[in-house]
Amino acid sequence: MDEERQVIEARGVWKIFGERAEEVLRAVRQNSLHKAEVLERFGAVVAVRNIDFAVERGEIFCIMGLSGSGKSTLVRHINRLIQPTHGQILVNGQDMGALSAEELRALRASRIGMVFQNMALLPHRTVRDNIAFALELRNTDPFTRHQLANGLLETVGLAGYGDAIPSELSGGMQQRVGLARALAADPDILLMDEPFSALDPLIRRGLQDEFLALSRTMDKTTVFITHDLDEAMRMGSRIGIMRDGEMVQIGTPEDIILHPKDSYVADFVQGLSRLKLVFAHRIMERPETYNKAHGNLTDVDTWPQAHPKADLNSLVSLIVGQQCPIAIRDDGKLAGIVTKDALLKGIQGQS
Amino acid sequence: MTVHAPGEQDSGQATVPPDNSDSLASFKEFAGPGGDRYGRTFLRIQQAKLAGHHLNISALIGGFLWAALRGNWPLFWIGFATDMVAAVNVALVHKYDLAAVQAATDGKDFLVQRYDGWSDAHLQAALILFFAGRLLLAWLADRLYYHHYTQWRVNRSLPSGQAIKRLGIGMLAVLLVAPLTIYRASQFAPDQRSCIKLAHMIQDGEQVPLKDRFDCWTISEFPTLVWLQRPLQYTFPRNDDGTRSIVVKEPSSQRPVNLNNWLSEHIDQGIDYVKAFYGWLFDGVTRWIRVLLNAVEAVFVGTPWIVTSLMLVMAAVRLAGSRMGLFTAAVLIYLALFGFWQTAMSTISLTVAATVICVVAGLPLGIWVAKSKVGAAVVTPALDIMQTIPSFVYLLPAVAFFSVGKPPGILATVIFAMPPMVRLTALGIQHVPASTKEAALAFGASPRQLLLKVELPLALPSIMAGVNQVVMLSLSMVVIAAIIGAGGMGFIVVDALARTQVGRGILAGIGIALIAMMIDRVVQKVNRT
């Protein structure tokens, strides 16, 4: 991966909760103890276990895992709300552990925005003052704060709600305020800790779409925590799957669905619809192979045409009502053939 | 005691439906000897068919000994207590009979009559108590024994069946309690004074009857040991140049004293020492309180009543609405018409001054408790002690170090009223959701900003509840502080009590109650909005 483009990098991060964490760490590394054994022997919890990952500029990196898998703990290492027991976090090449308290506060206020599952808005302040909170902490003047908050309210679709107090808003609206607050200082990095988990499904869906649209225009690097694989697949440029504090697999949604690293990940992705996550080039046959089997490539120009990056969903639309296969062309050159059988198997997940 | 006479309600139904056999087996296992009889009774209880007049004959005859044998200690104590009270009454009969004989020999006929009357009354009481107690026990026996059974089903280590060992334990308890108690009831116990006299007589080598000695040791005041030498007498006179010196003298008497006298003399000397050499500290505190109080009194007492009353009513209207304004006006009119104006304003001044000190000192303390483990470890036990001690006792240290008057009165009030301020401030801060604090930190809040912009605002309702409590506690303590010369409305009550002028006391008491209601309502209203 390109060093220049890396915004966040975790190197061998360990987090052990409990007394004598250092001692426990040594024991765990020597004897490669399991989480349950550590809890039994030391009364300590291994929340994050030797994790490496890197997030590139502009991508949405999803960390997916069930509750208790350590994903929320991991994300709090990025802005050092939690100190790692061992290992390093680099943000823009800067070692977070080496920052002084004041430098850390400045970084948090200006470079890293965070959105929380339970919104965590300040109930005694207006929406506007909540949004401008980070700026207020850095002593920005009230006029600038006011202007900026109004602009952000418009961005998140809450124009005119500036003088409301949080409890007057619905959950979805509160989370929009939470998002606006995270964006207020125009940070490069957004940390989103299960931001939409507490919302009901319809609102969640809407907010996911809005956030995707927003992030396309804003060029922020996002670390997105979720326990919902569908959400991870929708949002993530890349996904890291965590279990018991370990990063099991990191990859693009397609990678993970096609090449699950172990049975745990496979179980996860089993029930997932592949229609929008798998693309034509994964299931097409090479023209020569097709020719050898069927020997009928003469009328290929009359067949439906598609790009290798077309997802299975669009291929289904093309092939419905047709007797012939689909021709996959890259820059006008015939790259492969997708037959109906191959498409059906591709949807099913057998290639 | 294994034979149980069946009650007449049993005779009609000898056979038990077969599906009860499981329950019956369990009952029998629990009851051991006499299982059949208890099994039938328990079954009736389970089926809610037990007759209202059902009695356990064994319990009726055996009393608490039956309960001990069965290992049911609640029943044992019930039975033992009723029998014991009956026995004490018998002892009292004996005591008054003896007293009557004594009175007859002394020729005090009116006393003879009185003692005879008491003797008869106690005899009747003894009989009634004994039989009623046994009946009660017999009635309760099977019902509580069934409860015992249900607990035994959950916890098999509970006593079941009957055991001679438990009977022994019961007898032992009776032997420990009964003889001396009954003896004490049958005698006129010597008072502490005559026992001290007796001790002195023994020391002087005089012959003392054995019975008197026994009585003094067992049925009088707990025999405090009189063996400690009196401490040396320290005084701290002032020299010509203003410094103090320490002068030691032999104690005035050589007679040994008990622990109480010995320690209290030491404490007195310690306080005298501290006052002599650290007096500047107490004088300083007194002066500052005086300054604060003067400022507050200038507002309430030093301002003409027309201005003060208008101010108070307007404040009430502004803070709590027109209805509270009307109530405040009514209270003020009452105080004015009954001639309490100046005293009431003085009481309010004391309350306000104490409240100010409580809030100013309590808020930082509360923050310390909430934020620091050391703070919590230091302050919380102190608060516990402060809240356990009855308010009267606070007057002691205040008087000891600060003498009498308004400043020590305020000081005692502050000690009494501050705990809720500290506690509720700490509680409010501790109850700020961790997620909210985390969010503030994530946006770069410094510890100070976290406190000022997040924790204190969110803890404000709790803090205001603390202020409300401080005000009410201050008012009540300020009234009590009148005993040490804090003046105000409390003084009128204390004075009226001393002279048994009940009417005057009642009027002042109503005034105090009205002031309390006025302040309470206004503060509460402010809290709610």
XYZ file of C-alpha atoms in Angstrom, chain B residues 63-432:
370
model
C -44.182 -23.870 74.908
C -40.868 -22.559 73.732
C -39.209 -25.883 74.521
C -41.256 -27.473 71.754
C -40.023 -24.796 69.339
C -36.402 -25.393 70.410
C -36.783 -29.108 69.890
C -38.143 -28.478 66.402
C -35.412 -25.956 65.645
C -37.834 -23.147 64.895
C -36.150 -20.212 66.575
C -38.694 -17.462 65.763
C -41.337 -19.516 67.549
C -38.883 -20.183 70.368
C -38.352 -16.479 70.983
C -42.070 -15.678 70.754
C -42.874 -18.385 73.279
C -39.952 -17.538 75.513
C -40.787 -13.823 75.488
C -44.412 -14.319 76.559
C -43.478 -16.809 79.283
C -40.702 -14.521 80.412
C -42.984 -11.515 80.720
C -45.393 -13.633 82.733
C -42.542 -14.751 85.009
C -41.373 -11.164 85.473
C -44.887 -10.276 86.544
C -44.794 -13.036 89.137
C -41.485 -11.637 90.372
C -43.069 -8.193 90.603
C -45.838 -9.706 92.720
C -43.175 -10.926 95.096
C -41.410 -7.555 95.078
C -44.525 -5.558 95.962
C -45.570 -8.096 98.572
C -42.231 -7.569 100.301
C -42.575 -3.811 99.887
C -46.034 -3.953 101.441
C -44.669 -5.855 104.460
C -41.886 -3.283 104.783
C -44.377 -0.422 104.522
C -46.579 -2.081 107.169
C -43.654 -2.293 109.593
C -42.853 1.365 108.793
C -46.485 2.201 109.528
C -47.173 3.776 106.120
C -50.664 2.458 105.529
C -51.302 4.314 102.311
C -48.231 2.640 100.816
C -49.355 -0.806 101.971
C -52.574 -0.339 100.093
C -50.856 0.881 96.972
C -48.353 -1.988 96.950
C -51.060 -4.567 97.547
C -52.991 -3.169 94.615
C -49.942 -3.376 92.350
C -49.216 -6.873 93.560
C -52.717 -8.063 92.634
C -52.577 -6.355 89.251
C -49.297 -8.039 88.397
C -50.631 -11.411 89.458
C -53.568 -11.064 87.113
C -51.285 -9.853 84.340
C -48.989 -12.843 84.887
C -51.843 -15.324 84.559
C -53.364 -13.659 81.519
C -50.010 -13.299 79.782
C -49.034 -16.883 80.451
C -52.202 -18.408 79.061
C -52.644 -15.941 76.215
C -49.002 -16.410 75.264
C -49.300 -20.169 75.181
C -52.469 -19.974 73.118
C -50.803 -17.589 70.691
C -47.823 -19.910 70.387
C -49.997 -22.946 69.825
C -52.004 -21.080 67.205
C -48.910 -19.819 65.400
C -46.957 -23.059 65.777
C -48.123 -25.087 62.784
C -48.557 -22.023 60.593
C -44.997 -20.793 61.115
C -43.706 -24.345 61.135
C -45.118 -24.761 57.641
C -43.280 -21.606 56.589
C -40.169 -23.124 58.122
C -40.821 -26.193 55.954
C -41.053 -24.146 52.734
C -37.690 -22.582 53.510
C -36.215 -25.968 54.327
C -37.275 -27.207 50.899
C -35.073 -24.523 49.357
C -32.219 -24.879 51.803
C -31.830 -28.369 53.195
C -29.231 -27.282 55.735
C -31.990 -25.661 57.800
C -32.999 -27.619 60.922
C -35.649 -30.278 60.417
C -37.193 -33.014 62.538
C -36.461 -32.742 66.232
C -33.173 -32.879 68.092
C -32.253 -33.028 71.779
C -29.187 -30.876 71.053
C -31.369 -27.972 70.039
C -33.424 -28.446 73.182
C -30.159 -28.070 75.099
C -29.344 -24.828 73.279
C -32.805 -23.527 74.100
C -32.394 -24.399 77.771
C -29.017 -22.684 77.820
C -30.526 -19.500 76.400
C -33.226 -19.662 79.075
C -30.649 -20.157 81.823
C -28.646 -17.171 80.624
C -31.609 -14.856 80.405
C -34.224 -15.913 82.875
C -32.718 -16.076 86.408
C -31.145 -12.621 86.558
C -34.047 -10.973 84.780
C -36.522 -12.458 87.203
C -34.291 -11.612 90.138
C -34.002 -7.994 88.931
C -37.799 -7.747 88.766
C -38.227 -9.110 92.279
C -35.885 -6.569 93.886
C -35.673 -2.809 94.282
C -32.433 -2.235 92.378
C -29.884 0.032 94.067
C -29.120 3.246 92.197
C -25.669 4.206 90.964
C -25.125 6.603 93.817
C -25.576 4.061 96.550
C -23.352 1.666 94.645
C -20.559 4.260 94.485
C -21.020 4.783 98.199
C -20.772 1.037 98.621
C -17.549 0.937 96.594
C -16.062 3.643 98.796
C -17.098 1.728 101.914
C -15.368 -1.381 100.568
C -12.274 0.667 99.853
C -12.323 2.009 103.387
C -12.410 -1.579 104.629
C -15.934 -1.595 106.028
C -18.057 -4.749 106.156
C -20.698 -4.804 103.456
C -23.515 -7.375 103.152
C -22.951 -9.836 100.311
C -26.418 -9.259 98.869
C -25.798 -5.522 98.473
C -22.570 -6.213 96.678
C -24.238 -8.736 94.391
C -27.060 -6.325 93.621
C -24.645 -3.530 92.764
C -22.694 -5.771 90.427
C -25.580 -7.408 88.640
C -28.808 -5.440 88.664
C -27.698 -1.823 89.018
C -25.920 0.448 86.535
C -23.149 -1.331 84.653
C -20.324 -1.399 87.224
C -17.795 1.107 85.889
C -14.334 0.488 87.233
C -13.077 3.220 89.489
C -9.343 2.780 89.431
C -7.795 5.578 87.360
C -5.761 8.325 88.975
C -7.000 11.815 88.279
C -4.862 13.517 85.613
C -2.593 16.432 86.495
C -4.254 19.821 86.151
C -2.867 21.958 83.358
C -3.633 25.657 83.020
C -2.412 28.102 80.430
C -2.237 31.569 81.954
C -1.305 34.593 79.851
C 2.046 36.205 80.632
C 2.633 39.943 80.789
C 4.040 40.021 77.247
C 0.960 38.282 75.846
C 2.496 34.811 75.453
C 1.063 31.824 77.258
C 2.808 29.487 79.633
C 1.885 26.023 80.873
C 1.352 25.523 84.587
C 0.969 22.046 86.095
C -0.786 21.361 89.398
C -1.568 18.232 91.400
C -5.200 17.123 91.102
C -7.491 18.506 93.794
C -8.610 15.080 94.992
C -6.754 11.788 95.284
C -9.801 9.553 94.920
C -9.602 7.416 91.771
C -12.123 8.121 89.011
C -13.780 6.065 86.307
C -12.967 6.086 82.604
C -15.577 8.708 81.769
C -14.287 11.301 84.248
C -10.694 10.568 83.393
C -11.118 11.043 79.662
C -13.424 14.030 79.827
C -10.894 15.869 81.986
C -8.222 15.100 79.426
C -10.418 16.364 76.618
C -11.112 19.576 78.513
C -7.415 20.157 78.964
C -6.710 19.415 75.303
C -9.311 21.938 74.200
C -7.945 24.492 76.638
C -4.485 23.944 75.199
C -5.611 24.355 71.598
C -7.595 27.469 72.478
C -4.661 28.951 74.357
C -2.063 28.435 71.649
C -4.122 28.436 68.449
C -6.694 30.992 69.492
C -5.740 33.214 66.548
C -7.134 30.589 64.206
C -10.534 30.484 65.875
C -10.574 34.256 66.230
C -9.874 34.549 62.511
C -12.672 32.203 61.568
C -15.036 34.001 63.912
C -14.084 37.346 62.412
C -14.732 36.201 58.842
C -18.087 34.722 59.731
C -18.925 37.932 61.536
C -18.039 39.976 58.425
C -20.235 37.809 56.244
C -23.074 37.864 58.739
C -22.855 41.632 59.082
C -23.166 42.014 55.329
C -26.215 39.755 55.216
C -27.800 41.361 58.248
C -27.292 44.778 56.684
C -29.654 43.631 53.942
C -32.304 41.918 56.050
C -32.145 43.551 59.477
C -30.519 46.871 58.696
C -32.968 47.839 55.993
C -36.344 49.365 56.971
C -39.116 46.804 57.094
C -41.016 48.491 54.279
C -38.092 48.092 51.885
C -37.204 44.541 52.977
C -40.746 43.232 52.784
C -41.304 44.776 49.346
C -38.047 43.282 48.177
C -38.919 39.825 49.492
C -42.397 39.810 47.971
C -41.106 41.003 44.633
C -38.361 38.417 44.653
C -40.938 35.706 45.396
C -43.151 36.884 42.540
C -40.236 37.000 40.127
C -38.839 33.645 41.134
C -41.943 31.611 41.887
C -44.986 33.372 40.494
C -47.724 35.547 41.906
C -49.261 32.875 44.135
C -45.995 32.436 45.994
C -45.753 36.206 46.167
C -49.135 36.290 47.894
C -48.073 33.557 50.318
C -44.838 35.393 51.084
C -46.772 38.564 51.762
C -49.059 36.666 54.141
C -46.093 35.188 55.998
C -44.438 38.565 56.313
C -47.661 40.110 57.619
C -47.904 37.387 60.254
C -44.316 37.977 61.350
C -44.820 41.732 61.431
C -48.132 41.718 63.278
C -46.902 39.406 66.037
C -43.780 41.457 66.573
C -41.331 38.952 65.118
C -39.990 41.171 62.349
C -36.465 41.817 63.592
C -36.007 38.333 65.072
C -37.316 36.694 61.906
C -34.992 38.756 59.737
C -32.151 37.802 62.063
C -33.017 34.119 61.618
C -33.163 34.542 57.847
C -29.789 36.314 57.916
C -28.239 33.439 59.847
C -29.728 30.956 57.376
C -28.497 32.875 54.364
C -25.002 33.270 55.805
C -24.792 29.564 56.636
C -26.107 28.626 53.199
C -23.550 30.821 51.477
C -20.709 29.181 53.395
C -22.124 25.701 52.716
C -22.376 26.292 48.984
C -19.009 27.985 48.640
C -17.266 25.221 50.584
C -19.468 22.324 49.533
C -19.270 22.761 45.771
C -15.480 22.356 45.453
C -15.559 19.550 47.998
C -18.227 17.796 45.959
C -16.185 18.171 42.802
C -13.168 16.777 44.631
C -15.150 13.792 45.852
C -16.479 13.107 42.371
C -13.126 13.469 40.647
C -10.623 11.986 43.041
C -10.487 8.652 44.771
C -8.519 10.229 47.589
C -11.179 12.906 47.924
C -13.918 10.309 48.133
C -11.927 8.269 50.661
C -11.314 11.315 52.849
C -14.602 13.159 52.607
C -17.200 10.399 52.413
C -16.527 8.902 55.880
C -16.479 12.421 57.319
C -19.859 13.108 55.730
C -21.203 9.821 57.041
C -20.201 10.789 60.553
C -21.583 14.300 60.138
C -24.938 12.941 59.042
C -25.134 10.313 61.762
C -24.483 12.649 64.665
C -27.678 14.190 66.082
C -27.834 17.916 65.379
C -27.638 18.801 69.064
C -24.178 17.329 69.398
C -22.744 19.739 66.805
C -23.172 22.518 69.282
C -20.464 21.012 71.490
C -17.371 21.550 69.298
C -18.721 24.922 68.212
C -18.986 26.049 71.820
C -15.708 24.402 72.785
C -13.607 26.314 70.279
C -15.671 29.352 69.367
C -17.525 30.066 72.599
C -21.148 31.207 72.317
C -22.912 33.644 70.016
C -23.817 33.895 66.366
C -20.541 32.810 64.672
C -20.359 29.445 66.492
C -24.074 29.042 65.791
C -23.427 29.531 62.081
C -20.471 27.188 62.256
C -22.498 24.398 63.837
C -25.162 25.040 61.208
C -22.619 24.794 58.407
C -21.304 21.475 59.678
C -24.840 20.180 59.987
C -26.118 21.426 56.641
C -23.148 20.910 54.328
C -23.206 17.125 53.696
C -26.079 17.164 51.187
C -24.339 19.896 49.212
C -21.181 17.818 48.911
C -23.024 14.593 48.272
C -25.428 15.908 45.672
C -22.715 17.808 43.832
C -20.606 14.657 43.690
C -23.635 12.569 42.725
C -24.604 14.978 39.946
C -21.111 14.937 38.490
C -20.753 11.180 38.789
C -24.064 10.690 37.021
C -23.053 12.635 33.929
